[in-house]
Amino acid sequence: MKKIIWMASLFLFLLILGCSQDDNGASNQDISEPVDYSNPEGKIVWSSGSLSGLGLRQELIEGFEEKYPNVEVELQEAPSTTNQSQTYYTTTIGGQSEKPDIYSGDSNWPAQFGNANIALDLSEIMPDEFWDRFPDTLVDSVTYEGGIYGAPFYDNIGVLYYRKDILEEEGLEVPSTWEELQDMSIELKEKGLVDYGFVWQGASYEGLTTNFLEYLHAANGEVLDENEEVNINTRETEKALSFMQELVNGGATPSAVATFHEDEATTTFSSGSAAFLRNWMSYYGQLKDPEMSAMSENIGISALPAFEGGERHTTQSGWNVFINPNTQNLEASLAFMDYLTGEEAQRIMLEGHDMIPTNTAVTEDPELIDEYEILEIYQEAITTPRPKTPNYNALSEGIYMNVNEMIVENNDVQDILDTMEDQMKSANDSGL
């Protein structure tokens, strides 16, 4: 039954993606030189999720409209989840809709959206100096087959949150290895100091893939080889999966983690029920807010651990801004994209909302690094983007469905690996 559901999902995504392409797969904006967007006017629609904290999007819009009084930006609320947003833009923009003009989306979309003509190729449209504001790694993350299909908006990485009060009372250091974290979680739980040791995102959705990738990279494994072929059935993957399974079987992590998304894991931790939490750095502001977190005064943040003898790795999962290839107001859309990624807006996101900017003028400012702990951790992290391929969604589904089943059913790791490999190779070979 699982295979039937998986193949049906794969077919549906292929159908949606195929319908989103025009006959020649070329952008509707056939522009081969930089566009002058210095004096924009008119109205544009920006579609975006909630970002971090209420009011941030409106604050950014007001800052832009003050700078460009002849432009009005209408905010369109995006669907509540990343997968729903992706489907919405695929069907809406793929159906040749002119709206939204500009939209925010996940960092793993450029290859898929560029391939499907859902995001405008900016490589010729924006001047070369525009891209100098971003780290090379982020520019590379929005580049696919020579095109640049988005501008990095904010960055995000997986981090470890911990209860400072408990660790201080017990005389414990923040765990630097996964093995230490596992042992410490069990110890604190058995002492009755918390209900749970370590919580994370284990539900059957893309968030579980990002957790899995952190263990996989810490074990020196990869999803794809240098030829972009699936290379998942390895000793490194077995190590990652076995450790995830042991977290639950050994009691460091509750079995309920198999139902946890970001919010459920965060709520469990912020209520005081857990000692450790793996979540995105973008949740830092929420966890430190006394109105949203009962443990706000006792929250610590650290880079994710490593396996013994290895290096600390984290999944990079920020968001970009994309331009609709069908927009009828390209100049205003580009001006807004330029503002959102410029120093003024990026400082607002950091200083008021604890979000990681993509503009190096902000992230590499020594004074800001001293002031903001999250910037220091960000500078030290070994960040790894998710696999850059138009097939990512199908590959991710092959991961999270099987890893979740392993957690729930306590299946044999090698059996899970074999099934995962078959499904991921099928997805990769389908050419989505």
Short mmCIF file of N, CA and C in Angstrom, two decimals, residues 209-383:
data_model
loop_
_atom_site.label_atom_id
_atom_site.label_comp_id
_atom_site.label_asym_id
_atom_site.label_seq_id
_atom_site.Cartn_x
_atom_site.Cartn_y
_atom_site.Cartn_z
N THR A 209 13.25 14.85 6.60
CA THR A 209 14.38 14.72 5.67
C THR A 209 15.54 15.60 6.12
N THR A 210 15.24 16.83 6.51
CA THR A 210 16.32 17.74 6.91
C THR A 210 17.02 17.26 8.17
N ASN A 211 16.26 16.66 9.10
CA ASN A 211 16.88 16.06 10.29
C ASN A 211 17.78 14.90 9.89
N PHE A 212 17.26 14.02 9.06
CA PHE A 212 18.04 12.87 8.59
C PHE A 212 19.34 13.31 7.92
N LEU A 213 19.27 14.36 7.09
CA LEU A 213 20.47 14.81 6.38
C LEU A 213 21.56 15.27 7.35
N GLU A 214 21.18 15.80 8.50
CA GLU A 214 22.19 16.23 9.47
C GLU A 214 22.94 15.04 10.06
N TYR A 215 22.24 13.97 10.35
CA TYR A 215 22.92 12.75 10.82
C TYR A 215 23.74 12.14 9.69
N LEU A 216 23.19 12.14 8.49
CA LEU A 216 23.89 11.55 7.35
C LEU A 216 25.20 12.28 7.06
N HIS A 217 25.14 13.62 7.03
CA HIS A 217 26.36 14.38 6.75
C HIS A 217 27.35 14.27 7.91
N ALA A 218 26.84 14.19 9.14
CA ALA A 218 27.75 13.99 10.27
C ALA A 218 28.46 12.64 10.19
N ALA A 219 27.82 11.68 9.52
CA ALA A 219 28.43 10.36 9.31
C ALA A 219 29.24 10.31 8.02
N ASN A 220 29.41 11.49 7.37
CA ASN A 220 30.18 11.62 6.11
C ASN A 220 29.48 10.96 4.92
N GLY A 221 28.16 10.89 4.96
CA GLY A 221 27.40 10.34 3.84
C GLY A 221 26.79 11.42 2.97
N GLU A 222 26.29 11.02 1.81
CA GLU A 222 25.63 11.92 0.87
C GLU A 222 24.43 11.19 0.25
N VAL A 223 23.48 11.96 -0.24
CA VAL A 223 22.33 11.39 -0.93
C VAL A 223 22.66 11.06 -2.37
N LEU A 224 23.35 11.99 -3.05
CA LEU A 224 23.71 11.83 -4.46
C LEU A 224 25.23 11.82 -4.61
N ASP A 225 25.72 11.09 -5.60
CA ASP A 225 27.14 11.12 -5.87
C ASP A 225 27.47 12.26 -6.82
N GLU A 226 28.72 12.33 -7.28
CA GLU A 226 29.15 13.44 -8.13
C GLU A 226 28.45 13.47 -9.48
N ASN A 227 27.84 12.35 -9.85
CA ASN A 227 27.09 12.28 -11.11
C ASN A 227 25.58 12.46 -10.91
N GLU A 228 25.21 12.91 -9.69
CA GLU A 228 23.81 13.12 -9.32
C GLU A 228 23.00 11.83 -9.37
N GLU A 229 23.68 10.71 -9.12
CA GLU A 229 23.01 9.43 -8.99
C GLU A 229 22.79 9.11 -7.51
N VAL A 230 21.69 8.45 -7.20
CA VAL A 230 21.37 8.11 -5.81
C VAL A 230 22.45 7.19 -5.24
N ASN A 231 22.96 7.57 -4.07
CA ASN A 231 24.02 6.80 -3.41
C ASN A 231 23.68 6.69 -1.92
N ILE A 232 22.54 6.09 -1.65
CA ILE A 232 21.99 6.13 -0.29
C ILE A 232 22.22 4.85 0.50
N ASN A 233 22.41 3.71 -0.19
CA ASN A 233 22.53 2.43 0.52
C ASN A 233 23.99 2.20 0.89
N THR A 234 24.43 2.91 1.93
CA THR A 234 25.84 2.90 2.33
C THR A 234 25.97 2.69 3.84
N ARG A 235 27.19 2.43 4.28
CA ARG A 235 27.44 2.29 5.72
C ARG A 235 27.17 3.58 6.45
N GLU A 236 27.43 4.73 5.79
CA GLU A 236 27.19 6.03 6.42
C GLU A 236 25.69 6.23 6.68
N THR A 237 24.87 5.87 5.71
CA THR A 237 23.42 5.99 5.91
C THR A 237 22.94 5.03 6.98
N GLU A 238 23.48 3.84 6.99
CA GLU A 238 23.12 2.87 8.03
C GLU A 238 23.44 3.41 9.42
N LYS A 239 24.58 4.07 9.54
CA LYS A 239 24.95 4.66 10.83
C LYS A 239 23.95 5.74 11.24
N ALA A 240 23.59 6.60 10.30
CA ALA A 240 22.65 7.68 10.59
C ALA A 240 21.29 7.12 11.00
N LEU A 241 20.77 6.17 10.25
CA LEU A 241 19.45 5.60 10.55
C LEU A 241 19.47 4.82 11.86
N SER A 242 20.51 4.07 12.09
CA SER A 242 20.60 3.28 13.32
C SER A 242 20.61 4.19 14.55
N PHE A 243 21.30 5.32 14.44
CA PHE A 243 21.33 6.23 15.57
C PHE A 243 19.95 6.85 15.80
N MET A 244 19.26 7.25 14.74
CA MET A 244 17.93 7.82 14.88
C MET A 244 16.99 6.81 15.52
N GLN A 245 17.08 5.57 15.10
CA GLN A 245 16.25 4.52 15.67
C GLN A 245 16.57 4.30 17.15
N GLU A 246 17.85 4.33 17.49
CA GLU A 246 18.26 4.09 18.87
C GLU A 246 17.84 5.24 19.78
N LEU A 247 17.77 6.46 19.25
CA LEU A 247 17.29 7.58 20.07
C LEU A 247 15.91 7.27 20.64
N VAL A 248 15.05 6.67 19.82
CA VAL A 248 13.70 6.34 20.26
C VAL A 248 13.70 5.05 21.09
N ASN A 249 14.34 4.03 20.58
CA ASN A 249 14.33 2.74 21.28
C ASN A 249 15.00 2.82 22.65
N GLY A 250 16.04 3.65 22.76
CA GLY A 250 16.77 3.76 24.01
C GLY A 250 16.17 4.72 25.01
N GLY A 251 15.15 5.46 24.61
CA GLY A 251 14.46 6.35 25.55
C GLY A 251 14.94 7.78 25.56
N ALA A 252 15.95 8.13 24.76
CA ALA A 252 16.39 9.52 24.71
C ALA A 252 15.34 10.41 24.09
N THR A 253 14.59 9.86 23.16
CA THR A 253 13.55 10.58 22.42
C THR A 253 12.22 9.85 22.59
N PRO A 254 11.11 10.56 22.81
CA PRO A 254 9.81 9.89 22.95
C PRO A 254 9.32 9.34 21.61
N SER A 255 8.58 8.26 21.64
CA SER A 255 8.04 7.69 20.40
C SER A 255 7.08 8.66 19.71
N ALA A 256 6.50 9.58 20.47
CA ALA A 256 5.59 10.57 19.88
C ALA A 256 6.28 11.50 18.90
N VAL A 257 7.63 11.49 18.88
CA VAL A 257 8.35 12.34 17.94
C VAL A 257 7.98 12.00 16.51
N ALA A 258 7.47 10.81 16.27
CA ALA A 258 7.06 10.40 14.92
C ALA A 258 5.87 11.21 14.42
N THR A 259 5.25 12.02 15.30
CA THR A 259 4.14 12.89 14.90
C THR A 259 4.52 14.36 14.97
N PHE A 260 5.77 14.65 15.34
CA PHE A 260 6.18 16.04 15.60
C PHE A 260 6.63 16.74 14.32
N HIS A 261 6.04 17.92 14.09
CA HIS A 261 6.57 18.89 13.14
C HIS A 261 7.34 19.93 13.96
N GLU A 262 7.72 21.04 13.33
CA GLU A 262 8.47 22.07 14.07
C GLU A 262 7.70 22.58 15.27
N ASP A 263 6.42 22.88 15.09
CA ASP A 263 5.65 23.51 16.16
C ASP A 263 5.43 22.57 17.35
N GLU A 264 5.12 21.31 17.08
CA GLU A 264 4.90 20.36 18.18
C GLU A 264 6.18 20.15 18.99
N ALA A 265 7.31 20.04 18.29
CA ALA A 265 8.58 19.87 18.99
C ALA A 265 8.91 21.11 19.82
N THR A 266 8.67 22.28 19.24
CA THR A 266 8.96 23.53 19.94
C THR A 266 8.08 23.69 21.17
N THR A 267 6.80 23.40 21.04
CA THR A 267 5.88 23.52 22.16
C THR A 267 6.27 22.59 23.30
N THR A 268 6.65 21.38 22.97
CA THR A 268 7.08 20.41 23.99
C THR A 268 8.29 20.93 24.76
N PHE A 269 9.23 21.50 24.03
CA PHE A 269 10.45 22.02 24.66
C PHE A 269 10.17 23.30 25.44
N SER A 270 9.46 24.23 24.85
CA SER A 270 9.25 25.53 25.50
C SER A 270 8.35 25.44 26.72
N SER A 271 7.58 24.35 26.84
CA SER A 271 6.74 24.15 28.02
C SER A 271 7.54 23.62 29.20
N GLY A 272 8.78 23.20 28.94
CA GLY A 272 9.62 22.65 30.00
C GLY A 272 9.66 21.15 30.05
N SER A 273 9.02 20.49 29.09
CA SER A 273 8.92 19.02 29.14
C SER A 273 10.16 18.30 28.63
N ALA A 274 11.01 18.99 27.86
CA ALA A 274 12.18 18.34 27.28
C ALA A 274 13.44 19.13 27.59
N ALA A 275 14.57 18.43 27.61
CA ALA A 275 15.85 19.07 27.91
C ALA A 275 16.52 19.64 26.67
N PHE A 276 16.30 18.98 25.52
CA PHE A 276 16.98 19.38 24.28
C PHE A 276 15.98 19.41 23.13
N LEU A 277 16.24 20.28 22.19
CA LEU A 277 15.41 20.42 21.00
C LEU A 277 16.29 20.68 19.79
N ARG A 278 16.07 19.91 18.74
CA ARG A 278 16.64 20.27 17.44
C ARG A 278 15.56 21.02 16.67
N ASN A 279 15.87 22.24 16.27
CA ASN A 279 14.94 23.00 15.44
C ASN A 279 15.72 24.06 14.67
N TRP A 280 15.01 24.83 13.88
CA TRP A 280 15.65 25.85 13.06
C TRP A 280 16.03 27.07 13.90
N MET A 281 17.08 27.73 13.48
CA MET A 281 17.51 28.94 14.17
C MET A 281 16.42 30.01 14.14
N SER A 282 15.55 29.97 13.16
CA SER A 282 14.48 30.96 13.04
C SER A 282 13.48 30.89 14.21
N TYR A 283 13.53 29.82 15.00
CA TYR A 283 12.64 29.71 16.17
C TYR A 283 13.25 30.35 17.42
N TYR A 284 14.44 30.87 17.31
CA TYR A 284 15.13 31.43 18.48
C TYR A 284 14.33 32.58 19.11
N GLY A 285 13.85 33.49 18.28
CA GLY A 285 13.08 34.62 18.80
C GLY A 285 11.84 34.17 19.55
N GLN A 286 11.13 33.19 19.01
CA GLN A 286 9.94 32.66 19.67
C GLN A 286 10.28 32.02 21.01
N LEU A 287 11.35 31.25 21.04
CA LEU A 287 11.74 30.56 22.27
C LEU A 287 12.22 31.53 23.35
N LYS A 288 12.74 32.67 22.96
CA LYS A 288 13.22 33.66 23.93
C LYS A 288 12.13 34.65 24.34
N ASP A 289 10.97 34.55 23.72
CA ASP A 289 9.87 35.47 24.01
C ASP A 289 9.08 34.94 25.20
N PRO A 290 9.04 35.68 26.33
CA PRO A 290 8.34 35.18 27.51
C PRO A 290 6.84 35.01 27.31
N GLU A 291 6.27 35.68 26.32
CA GLU A 291 4.85 35.52 26.05
C GLU A 291 4.55 34.23 25.29
N MET A 292 5.59 33.63 24.71
CA MET A 292 5.40 32.43 23.89
C MET A 292 6.11 31.21 24.46
N SER A 293 7.00 31.42 25.41
CA SER A 293 7.80 30.32 25.94
C SER A 293 7.92 30.41 27.45
N ALA A 294 7.48 29.36 28.14
CA ALA A 294 7.57 29.33 29.59
C ALA A 294 9.02 29.22 30.05
N MET A 295 9.90 28.77 29.19
CA MET A 295 11.31 28.58 29.53
C MET A 295 12.20 29.67 28.94
N SER A 296 11.64 30.81 28.59
CA SER A 296 12.37 31.84 27.84
C SER A 296 13.66 32.27 28.52
N GLU A 297 13.69 32.30 29.83
CA GLU A 297 14.88 32.75 30.55
C GLU A 297 15.96 31.67 30.64
N ASN A 298 15.60 30.46 30.28
CA ASN A 298 16.53 29.33 30.46
C ASN A 298 16.89 28.63 29.15
N ILE A 299 16.70 29.34 28.04
CA ILE A 299 16.97 28.74 26.74
C ILE A 299 18.41 29.02 26.31
N GLY A 300 19.14 27.96 25.99
CA GLY A 300 20.46 28.09 25.40
C GLY A 300 20.44 27.61 23.97
N ILE A 301 21.40 28.05 23.18
CA ILE A 301 21.46 27.67 21.77
C ILE A 301 22.91 27.31 21.43
N SER A 302 23.07 26.29 20.60
CA SER A 302 24.40 25.80 20.25
C SER A 302 24.36 25.19 18.86
N ALA A 303 25.53 25.03 18.26
CA ALA A 303 25.62 24.27 17.01
C ALA A 303 25.22 22.82 17.28
N LEU A 304 24.73 22.15 16.26
CA LEU A 304 24.39 20.74 16.42
C LEU A 304 25.64 19.92 16.74
N PRO A 305 25.47 18.82 17.46
CA PRO A 305 26.62 17.97 17.79
C PRO A 305 27.19 17.25 16.56
N ALA A 306 28.31 16.58 16.78
CA ALA A 306 28.94 15.72 15.77
C ALA A 306 28.93 14.29 16.30
N PHE A 307 29.14 13.32 15.43
CA PHE A 307 29.45 11.99 15.92
C PHE A 307 30.89 11.99 16.43
N GLU A 308 31.19 11.12 17.37
CA GLU A 308 32.53 11.09 17.96
C GLU A 308 33.59 10.97 16.86
N GLY A 309 34.57 11.90 16.91
CA GLY A 309 35.64 11.90 15.93
C GLY A 309 35.30 12.60 14.64
N GLY A 310 34.05 13.11 14.52
CA GLY A 310 33.63 13.76 13.28
C GLY A 310 33.41 15.25 13.44
N GLU A 311 32.76 15.84 12.45
CA GLU A 311 32.51 17.27 12.45
C GLU A 311 31.02 17.55 12.59
N ARG A 312 30.74 18.75 13.09
CA ARG A 312 29.35 19.17 13.25
C ARG A 312 28.79 19.64 11.91
N HIS A 313 27.65 19.13 11.54
CA HIS A 313 27.01 19.51 10.29
C HIS A 313 25.58 19.97 10.57
N THR A 314 25.10 20.86 9.74
CA THR A 314 23.73 21.32 9.85
C THR A 314 23.14 21.51 8.47
N THR A 315 21.84 21.28 8.34
CA THR A 315 21.16 21.49 7.07
C THR A 315 20.86 22.97 6.89
N GLN A 316 21.19 23.48 5.72
CA GLN A 316 20.90 24.87 5.39
C GLN A 316 19.54 24.92 4.70
N SER A 317 18.66 25.74 5.22
CA SER A 317 17.28 25.72 4.72
C SER A 317 16.65 27.10 4.84
N GLY A 318 17.25 28.08 4.20
CA GLY A 318 16.68 29.41 4.22
C GLY A 318 15.58 29.58 3.19
N TRP A 319 15.20 30.84 2.97
CA TRP A 319 14.18 31.14 1.98
C TRP A 319 14.71 32.17 0.99
N ASN A 320 14.15 32.11 -0.20
CA ASN A 320 14.50 33.04 -1.27
C ASN A 320 13.29 33.88 -1.64
N VAL A 321 13.53 34.91 -2.45
CA VAL A 321 12.43 35.61 -3.11
C VAL A 321 12.55 35.32 -4.60
N PHE A 322 11.42 35.03 -5.20
CA PHE A 322 11.34 34.67 -6.61
C PHE A 322 10.46 35.67 -7.35
N ILE A 323 10.73 35.84 -8.64
CA ILE A 323 9.92 36.70 -9.49
C ILE A 323 9.09 35.82 -10.42
N ASN A 324 7.80 36.13 -10.50
CA ASN A 324 6.90 35.44 -11.41
C ASN A 324 7.26 35.79 -12.85
N PRO A 325 7.56 34.82 -13.71
CA PRO A 325 7.90 35.13 -15.10
C PRO A 325 6.78 35.83 -15.86
N ASN A 326 5.54 35.76 -15.33
CA ASN A 326 4.40 36.38 -16.00
C ASN A 326 4.07 37.77 -15.48
N THR A 327 4.86 38.30 -14.54
CA THR A 327 4.55 39.59 -13.96
C THR A 327 4.45 40.67 -15.02
N GLN A 328 3.51 41.59 -14.79
CA GLN A 328 3.36 42.73 -15.69
C GLN A 328 4.00 43.98 -15.12
N ASN A 329 4.68 43.85 -13.99
CA ASN A 329 5.40 44.99 -13.41
C ASN A 329 6.76 44.50 -12.92
N LEU A 330 7.62 44.21 -13.87
CA LEU A 330 8.93 43.66 -13.54
C LEU A 330 9.79 44.65 -12.77
N GLU A 331 9.75 45.93 -13.14
CA GLU A 331 10.62 46.92 -12.49
C GLU A 331 10.31 47.04 -11.01
N ALA A 332 9.03 47.14 -10.65
CA ALA A 332 8.67 47.26 -9.23
C ALA A 332 8.99 45.97 -8.48
N SER A 333 8.81 44.84 -9.13
CA SER A 333 9.11 43.56 -8.49
C SER A 333 10.60 43.44 -8.20
N LEU A 334 11.43 43.86 -9.15
CA LEU A 334 12.88 43.81 -8.95
C LEU A 334 13.32 44.79 -7.87
N ALA A 335 12.70 45.96 -7.85
CA ALA A 335 13.05 46.95 -6.83
C ALA A 335 12.72 46.42 -5.44
N PHE A 336 11.58 45.73 -5.31
CA PHE A 336 11.20 45.17 -4.02
C PHE A 336 12.14 44.05 -3.62
N MET A 337 12.53 43.20 -4.57
CA MET A 337 13.50 42.14 -4.29
C MET A 337 14.83 42.73 -3.84
N ASP A 338 15.25 43.80 -4.50
CA ASP A 338 16.49 44.47 -4.14
C ASP A 338 16.40 45.02 -2.71
N TYR A 339 15.26 45.59 -2.36
CA TYR A 339 15.08 46.13 -1.01
C TYR A 339 15.10 45.02 0.05
N LEU A 340 14.36 43.94 -0.21
CA LEU A 340 14.26 42.86 0.77
C LEU A 340 15.61 42.24 1.09
N THR A 341 16.53 42.26 0.13
CA THR A 341 17.84 41.66 0.33
C THR A 341 18.92 42.70 0.61
N GLY A 342 18.51 43.96 0.69
CA GLY A 342 19.45 45.03 0.98
C GLY A 342 19.72 45.17 2.47
N GLU A 343 20.67 46.01 2.82
CA GLU A 343 21.14 46.09 4.20
C GLU A 343 20.06 46.58 5.15
N GLU A 344 19.24 47.55 4.74
CA GLU A 344 18.21 48.09 5.63
C GLU A 344 17.22 47.00 6.07
N ALA A 345 16.65 46.29 5.11
CA ALA A 345 15.67 45.25 5.45
C ALA A 345 16.31 44.10 6.20
N GLN A 346 17.53 43.76 5.82
CA GLN A 346 18.20 42.63 6.47
C GLN A 346 18.54 42.93 7.93
N ARG A 347 18.84 44.19 8.23
CA ARG A 347 19.07 44.57 9.63
C ARG A 347 17.76 44.51 10.43
N ILE A 348 16.67 44.91 9.81
CA ILE A 348 15.37 44.82 10.48
C ILE A 348 15.09 43.37 10.86
N MET A 349 15.37 42.45 9.95
CA MET A 349 15.08 41.04 10.19
C MET A 349 15.94 40.48 11.31
N LEU A 350 17.20 40.91 11.37
CA LEU A 350 18.09 40.44 12.44
C LEU A 350 17.76 41.09 13.78
N GLU A 351 17.75 42.41 13.79
CA GLU A 351 17.67 43.16 15.05
C GLU A 351 16.29 43.09 15.69
N GLY A 352 15.26 43.00 14.87
CA GLY A 352 13.92 42.99 15.43
C GLY A 352 13.29 41.61 15.52
N HIS A 353 13.86 40.63 14.78
CA HIS A 353 13.17 39.35 14.69
C HIS A 353 14.09 38.13 14.75
N ASP A 354 15.38 38.35 15.05
CA ASP A 354 16.33 37.25 15.25
C ASP A 354 16.39 36.30 14.06
N MET A 355 16.30 36.86 12.85
CA MET A 355 16.43 36.06 11.64
C MET A 355 17.82 36.25 11.05
N ILE A 356 18.32 35.20 10.39
CA ILE A 356 19.66 35.24 9.83
C ILE A 356 19.63 35.90 8.46
N PRO A 357 20.30 37.05 8.32
CA PRO A 357 20.32 37.72 7.02
C PRO A 357 21.16 36.94 6.00
N THR A 358 20.97 37.29 4.75
CA THR A 358 21.80 36.72 3.68
C THR A 358 22.81 37.74 3.18
N ASN A 359 22.65 38.98 3.57
CA ASN A 359 23.52 40.06 3.11
C ASN A 359 24.78 40.08 3.99
N THR A 360 25.96 39.90 3.37
CA THR A 360 27.19 39.79 4.14
C THR A 360 27.57 41.07 4.85
N ALA A 361 27.06 42.21 4.40
CA ALA A 361 27.32 43.46 5.10
C ALA A 361 26.76 43.41 6.52
N VAL A 362 25.76 42.57 6.72
CA VAL A 362 25.15 42.40 8.05
C VAL A 362 25.76 41.19 8.76
N THR A 363 25.80 40.04 8.10
CA THR A 363 26.24 38.81 8.77
C THR A 363 27.72 38.83 9.15
N GLU A 364 28.53 39.62 8.43
CA GLU A 364 29.96 39.66 8.71
C GLU A 364 30.39 40.92 9.44
N ASP A 365 29.43 41.68 9.94
CA ASP A 365 29.74 42.88 10.72
C ASP A 365 30.23 42.45 12.11
N PRO A 366 31.49 42.74 12.47
CA PRO A 366 32.03 42.27 13.77
C PRO A 366 31.21 42.72 14.97
N GLU A 367 30.70 43.93 14.94
CA GLU A 367 29.91 44.42 16.07
C GLU A 367 28.62 43.63 16.23
N LEU A 368 27.99 43.30 15.09
CA LEU A 368 26.75 42.53 15.16
C LEU A 368 27.03 41.09 15.59
N ILE A 369 28.14 40.53 15.16
CA ILE A 369 28.50 39.16 15.58
C ILE A 369 28.70 39.11 17.09
N ASP A 370 29.32 40.15 17.66
CA ASP A 370 29.52 40.21 19.11
C ASP A 370 28.19 40.34 19.85
N GLU A 371 27.25 41.04 19.22
CA GLU A 371 25.98 41.34 19.88
C GLU A 371 24.97 40.19 19.76
N TYR A 372 25.01 39.48 18.64
CA TYR A 372 24.00 38.47 18.38
C TYR A 372 24.63 37.08 18.36
N GLU A 373 24.28 36.28 19.38
CA GLU A 373 24.84 34.94 19.51
C GLU A 373 24.54 34.08 18.29
N ILE A 374 23.37 34.27 17.68
CA ILE A 374 23.00 33.45 16.54
C ILE A 374 23.94 33.70 15.36
N LEU A 375 24.46 34.91 15.22
CA LEU A 375 25.41 35.19 14.14
C LEU A 375 26.72 34.46 14.37
N GLU A 376 27.16 34.39 15.61
CA GLU A 376 28.40 33.69 15.92
C GLU A 376 28.28 32.20 15.60
N ILE A 377 27.17 31.60 15.99
CA ILE A 377 26.93 30.19 15.69
C ILE A 377 26.84 29.98 14.18
N TYR A 378 26.18 30.90 13.51
CA TYR A 378 26.02 30.81 12.06
C TYR A 378 27.37 30.85 11.35
N GLN A 379 28.27 31.70 11.82
CA GLN A 379 29.58 31.80 11.20
C GLN A 379 30.40 30.52 11.38
N GLU A 380 30.16 29.81 12.48
CA GLU A 380 30.96 28.63 12.79
C GLU A 380 30.39 27.34 12.20
N ALA A 381 29.14 27.35 11.81
CA ALA A 381 28.47 26.12 11.39
C ALA A 381 28.98 25.62 10.04
N ILE A 382 29.04 24.29 9.91
CA ILE A 382 29.30 23.67 8.62
C ILE A 382 27.94 23.42 7.98
N THR A 383 27.55 24.32 7.10
CA THR A 383 26.20 24.27 6.53
C THR A 383 26.22 23.50 5.22
#
